[in-house]
Amino acid sequence: MKKILVVLHQSTSKTGLVGQVLRSFGYTLDIRIPSVGDELPTSMENHAAAIVFGGPMSANDGDTLPFIRQELNWIETALNAQKPFLGICLGAQMLAKVLGGSVYSRPDGWVEIGYYPLYPTPQGQQELGHLRCVYHWHKEGFELPQGAVRLARGDRFANQAFRYKNHAYGLQFHPEIHRKAIKVWTERGAEQLSFRGAQPLTEQLQKYDLYGQQAANWLPGFLRSWLQCDRIAQQQVISS
């Protein structure tokens, strides 16, 4: 199978560099947007992997936004399929919530909008390599779920990346970002640049010039390894 299920949260959302890399690998993207009425599959039988991207809503909105509840329920289905699963920003928070971790905002109001340091843990060195500063746009973080392995931490939000079993990953940062997307996001979310800790557009673009290529160089290797994790798991089952 060469089809990946992609969950977006707004009709204006894009898959960015992540989509570009996956298409370069020969995959097609089956994009679903539940917030505009798209249905999610009842199984992963026809998909090789799944990605849930970010969005301005909260993983805690399941009681007020029906499509968030739909996605939270569906993530359990995706995880049970034992196929590669990736949550990005809101997607990572939703993954953490489904696994029993809480999603929260900081009591002091600090957010991460722009580029901030990333500190891979010893367990995360292989997956995250030399990444040291990555792009964020979020005001909430998540607790590390029980049974998950922390892959990276941050200064303001302790959990920046984690792995659950062999096939599910959550990234608090945005590996899909590129220069044009930064300009679009800061234009559409201009009021959020006044939040405590948010960086102005000029600083974001300056740091993109410093760190953007490093993340772009890292991304293909990470995605290739992620897509192979189900094969590794199957081999482990066979060998046992």
Short mmCIF file of C-alpha atoms in Angstrom, two decimals:
data_model
loop_
_atom_site.label_atom_id
_atom_site.label_comp_id
_atom_site.label_asym_id
_atom_site.label_seq_id
_atom_site.Cartn_x
_atom_site.Cartn_y
_atom_site.Cartn_z
CA MET A 1 0.00 0.00 0.00
CA LYS A 2 1.28 3.45 -0.96
CA LYS A 3 -1.49 5.57 0.55
CA ILE A 4 -1.23 7.55 3.78
CA LEU A 5 -4.24 8.86 5.65
CA VAL A 6 -3.79 12.54 6.54
CA VAL A 7 -6.08 14.33 8.99
CA LEU A 8 -6.17 18.12 8.73
CA HIS A 9 -8.26 20.45 10.86
CA GLN A 10 -9.05 23.33 8.53
CA SER A 11 -9.80 23.59 4.82
CA THR A 12 -6.91 26.07 4.51
CA SER A 13 -4.36 23.74 6.13
CA LYS A 14 -1.47 22.25 4.14
CA THR A 15 0.87 19.31 4.63
CA GLY A 16 3.97 21.39 3.81
CA LEU A 17 7.35 19.71 3.76
CA VAL A 18 5.94 16.52 5.27
CA GLY A 19 3.61 16.08 2.31
CA GLN A 20 6.37 16.92 -0.16
CA VAL A 21 8.70 14.30 1.29
CA LEU A 22 6.03 11.58 1.45
CA ARG A 23 5.05 12.20 -2.17
CA SER A 24 8.72 12.03 -3.16
CA PHE A 25 8.77 8.56 -1.57
CA GLY A 26 5.95 7.53 -3.92
CA TYR A 27 3.03 7.78 -1.47
CA THR A 28 -0.32 9.36 -2.20
CA LEU A 29 -2.03 11.35 0.54
CA ASP A 30 -5.65 10.60 1.40
CA ILE A 31 -6.55 13.90 3.04
CA ARG A 32 -9.56 14.03 5.35
CA ILE A 33 -10.87 17.15 7.14
CA PRO A 34 -13.45 16.04 9.74
CA SER A 35 -14.24 19.66 10.69
CA VAL A 36 -15.89 20.14 7.27
CA GLY A 37 -17.70 16.80 7.33
CA ASP A 38 -15.16 14.28 6.02
CA GLU A 39 -15.51 10.79 7.43
CA LEU A 40 -12.62 8.79 8.86
CA PRO A 41 -12.17 5.14 7.86
CA THR A 42 -13.37 2.43 10.19
CA SER A 43 -10.08 0.57 9.76
CA MET A 44 -6.55 1.13 8.46
CA GLU A 45 -6.85 -1.75 6.00
CA ASN A 46 -6.43 0.51 2.95
CA HIS A 47 -3.71 2.78 4.36
CA ALA A 48 -0.05 2.26 5.11
CA ALA A 49 0.15 4.94 7.81
CA ALA A 50 -1.69 7.88 9.36
CA ILE A 51 -0.77 11.45 10.29
CA VAL A 52 -2.81 13.92 12.36
CA PHE A 53 -1.61 17.48 11.85
CA GLY A 54 -2.05 20.58 13.99
CA GLY A 55 -4.78 23.18 14.35
CA PRO A 56 -6.00 26.05 16.54
CA MET A 57 -8.44 23.95 18.54
CA SER A 58 -7.64 21.94 21.69
CA ALA A 59 -7.46 18.21 22.31
CA ASN A 60 -9.73 19.03 25.29
CA ASP A 61 -12.55 20.21 22.99
CA GLY A 62 -14.10 16.77 22.59
CA ASP A 63 -17.22 17.80 24.50
CA THR A 64 -17.82 20.96 22.46
CA LEU A 65 -16.47 20.11 18.99
CA PRO A 66 -17.91 16.84 17.64
CA PHE A 67 -15.13 16.38 15.10
CA ILE A 68 -12.50 16.46 17.87
CA ARG A 69 -14.38 13.69 19.67
CA GLN A 70 -14.58 11.80 16.36
CA GLU A 71 -10.82 12.10 15.89
CA LEU A 72 -10.00 11.08 19.45
CA ASN A 73 -12.12 7.96 19.05
CA TRP A 74 -10.59 7.22 15.66
CA ILE A 75 -7.01 7.51 16.95
CA GLU A 76 -7.68 4.44 19.09
CA THR A 77 -8.67 2.58 15.91
CA ALA A 78 -5.51 3.74 14.16
CA LEU A 79 -3.27 2.70 17.06
CA ASN A 80 -4.86 -0.73 17.28
CA ALA A 81 -3.92 -1.33 13.65
CA GLN A 82 -0.24 -1.28 14.66
CA LYS A 83 0.64 0.81 11.60
CA PRO A 84 2.84 3.92 11.63
CA PHE A 85 1.05 6.82 13.32
CA LEU A 86 2.35 10.38 13.62
CA GLY A 87 0.80 13.25 15.57
CA ILE A 88 2.07 16.78 14.95
CA CYS A 89 1.36 19.59 17.47
CA LEU A 90 -2.40 19.20 18.11
CA GLY A 91 -2.06 15.69 16.71
CA ALA A 92 0.62 14.90 19.31
CA GLN A 93 -1.56 16.33 22.08
CA MET A 94 -4.50 14.23 20.90
CA LEU A 95 -2.31 11.13 20.82
CA ALA A 96 -1.12 11.86 24.37
CA LYS A 97 -4.70 12.37 25.54
CA VAL A 98 -5.92 9.12 23.99
CA LEU A 99 -3.08 7.33 25.78
CA GLY A 100 -4.10 8.81 29.14
CA GLY A 101 -1.97 11.95 29.39
CA SER A 102 -3.47 15.35 30.15
CA VAL A 103 -3.27 18.36 27.83
CA TYR A 104 -2.77 21.73 29.52
CA SER A 105 -1.82 25.37 29.10
CA ARG A 106 0.79 27.01 31.28
CA PRO A 107 -0.66 28.92 34.27
CA ASP A 108 1.65 31.86 33.52
CA GLY A 109 0.33 32.17 29.96
CA TRP A 110 3.61 31.44 28.16
CA VAL A 111 3.28 30.02 24.65
CA GLU A 112 5.67 28.76 22.02
CA ILE A 113 5.18 30.59 18.73
CA GLY A 114 8.40 30.67 16.71
CA TYR A 115 11.70 28.84 17.10
CA TYR A 116 12.70 27.36 20.46
CA PRO A 117 15.44 24.99 21.65
CA LEU A 118 14.94 21.25 21.48
CA TYR A 119 16.86 18.86 23.74
CA PRO A 120 16.81 15.25 22.53
CA THR A 121 16.98 12.68 25.31
CA PRO A 122 19.42 9.76 25.09
CA GLN A 123 16.47 7.66 23.87
CA GLY A 124 15.69 10.27 21.19
CA GLN A 125 19.12 10.74 19.69
CA GLN A 126 18.52 8.26 16.89
CA GLU A 127 15.15 9.73 15.85
CA LEU A 128 15.98 13.42 16.29
CA GLY A 129 19.65 13.48 15.42
CA HIS A 130 21.14 16.97 15.43
CA LEU A 131 17.89 18.94 15.74
CA ARG A 132 18.44 21.66 18.32
CA CYS A 133 15.96 24.44 17.47
CA VAL A 134 12.56 23.84 15.87
CA TYR A 135 9.39 25.70 14.91
CA HIS A 136 6.37 25.79 17.22
CA TRP A 137 2.90 27.28 17.28
CA HIS A 138 1.03 26.20 20.39
CA LYS A 139 -0.22 27.40 23.75
CA GLU A 140 -0.82 23.95 25.25
CA GLY A 141 1.44 21.06 26.12
CA PHE A 142 0.91 17.49 27.26
CA GLU A 143 1.92 15.07 29.96
CA LEU A 144 3.99 12.09 28.88
CA PRO A 145 1.53 9.17 28.70
CA GLN A 146 2.22 6.06 30.71
CA GLY A 147 4.25 3.61 28.65
CA ALA A 148 5.56 6.29 26.27
CA VAL A 149 9.24 7.13 25.81
CA ARG A 150 10.24 10.79 25.90
CA LEU A 151 12.42 11.64 22.91
CA ALA A 152 12.93 15.37 23.52
CA ARG A 153 12.22 18.05 26.09
CA GLY A 154 11.96 21.83 25.97
CA ASP A 155 12.42 24.82 28.26
CA ARG A 156 8.78 25.93 28.50
CA PHE A 157 7.00 22.67 27.75
CA ALA A 158 8.74 19.62 29.11
CA ASN A 159 7.55 17.11 26.52
CA GLN A 160 8.42 17.89 22.91
CA ALA A 161 8.51 14.45 21.30
CA PHE A 162 7.64 10.91 22.33
CA ARG A 163 7.30 7.39 21.00
CA TYR A 164 4.64 4.88 21.99
CA LYS A 165 5.50 1.25 21.34
CA ASN A 166 7.21 0.86 17.97
CA HIS A 167 4.82 2.66 15.68
CA ALA A 168 3.34 5.85 17.17
CA TYR A 169 5.15 9.18 17.46
CA GLY A 170 4.09 12.57 18.77
CA LEU A 171 5.95 15.77 17.85
CA GLN A 172 5.01 19.02 19.58
CA PHE A 173 6.88 21.02 16.92
CA HIS A 174 6.11 21.55 13.22
CA PRO A 175 8.45 19.67 10.87
CA GLU A 176 6.26 20.63 7.89
CA ILE A 177 7.05 24.35 8.16
CA HIS A 178 8.69 26.41 5.41
CA ARG A 179 9.20 30.15 4.85
CA LYS A 180 5.93 30.76 2.98
CA ALA A 181 3.95 28.93 5.68
CA ILE A 182 5.51 31.07 8.42
CA LYS A 183 4.34 34.21 6.62
CA VAL A 184 0.84 32.79 6.12
CA TRP A 185 0.49 31.59 9.71
CA THR A 186 1.68 34.88 11.21
CA GLU A 187 -0.71 36.81 8.97
CA ARG A 188 -3.72 34.67 9.84
CA GLY A 189 -2.82 34.44 13.53
CA ALA A 190 -1.42 37.95 13.93
CA GLU A 191 -3.26 38.53 17.21
CA GLN A 192 -1.44 35.58 18.78
CA LEU A 193 1.94 37.23 18.26
CA SER A 194 1.06 39.38 21.27
CA PHE A 195 0.89 36.31 23.53
CA ARG A 196 3.53 35.99 26.20
CA GLY A 197 6.68 34.46 24.72
CA ALA A 198 5.61 34.63 21.07
CA GLN A 199 8.24 35.81 18.59
CA PRO A 200 7.56 38.53 15.98
CA LEU A 201 7.65 37.61 12.31
CA THR A 202 11.07 39.19 11.77
CA GLU A 203 12.61 36.99 14.46
CA GLN A 204 10.86 33.89 13.17
CA LEU A 205 12.21 34.44 9.65
CA GLN A 206 15.71 35.14 10.97
CA LYS A 207 15.66 31.87 12.89
CA TYR A 208 14.20 30.04 9.92
CA ASP A 209 17.30 31.09 7.98
CA LEU A 210 19.44 29.65 10.77
CA TYR A 211 17.56 26.43 11.51
CA GLY A 212 15.08 25.73 8.71
CA GLN A 213 17.43 23.83 6.46
CA GLN A 214 18.63 21.65 9.32
CA ALA A 215 15.05 20.49 9.95
CA ALA A 216 14.42 20.01 6.22
CA ASN A 217 17.52 17.84 5.94
CA TRP A 218 16.45 15.77 8.97
CA LEU A 219 12.86 15.18 7.88
CA PRO A 220 13.28 12.58 5.08
CA GLY A 221 15.35 10.27 7.25
CA PHE A 222 12.89 10.51 10.12
CA LEU A 223 9.87 9.82 7.92
CA ARG A 224 11.58 6.93 6.18
CA SER A 225 12.43 5.34 9.53
CA TRP A 226 8.90 5.99 10.82
CA LEU A 227 7.33 4.32 7.79
CA GLN A 228 9.48 1.24 8.29
CA CYS A 229 8.60 0.81 11.95
CA ASP A 230 5.62 -1.47 11.20
CA ARG A 231 7.90 -3.80 9.25
CA ILE A 232 10.27 -3.91 12.21
CA ALA A 233 7.37 -4.72 14.55
CA GLN A 234 6.14 -7.48 12.24
CA GLN A 235 9.63 -8.96 12.06
CA GLN A 236 9.83 -8.93 15.87
CA VAL A 237 6.50 -10.79 16.11
CA ILE A 238 7.64 -13.38 13.58
CA SER A 239 11.02 -13.89 15.27
CA SER A 240 9.39 -14.32 18.68
#
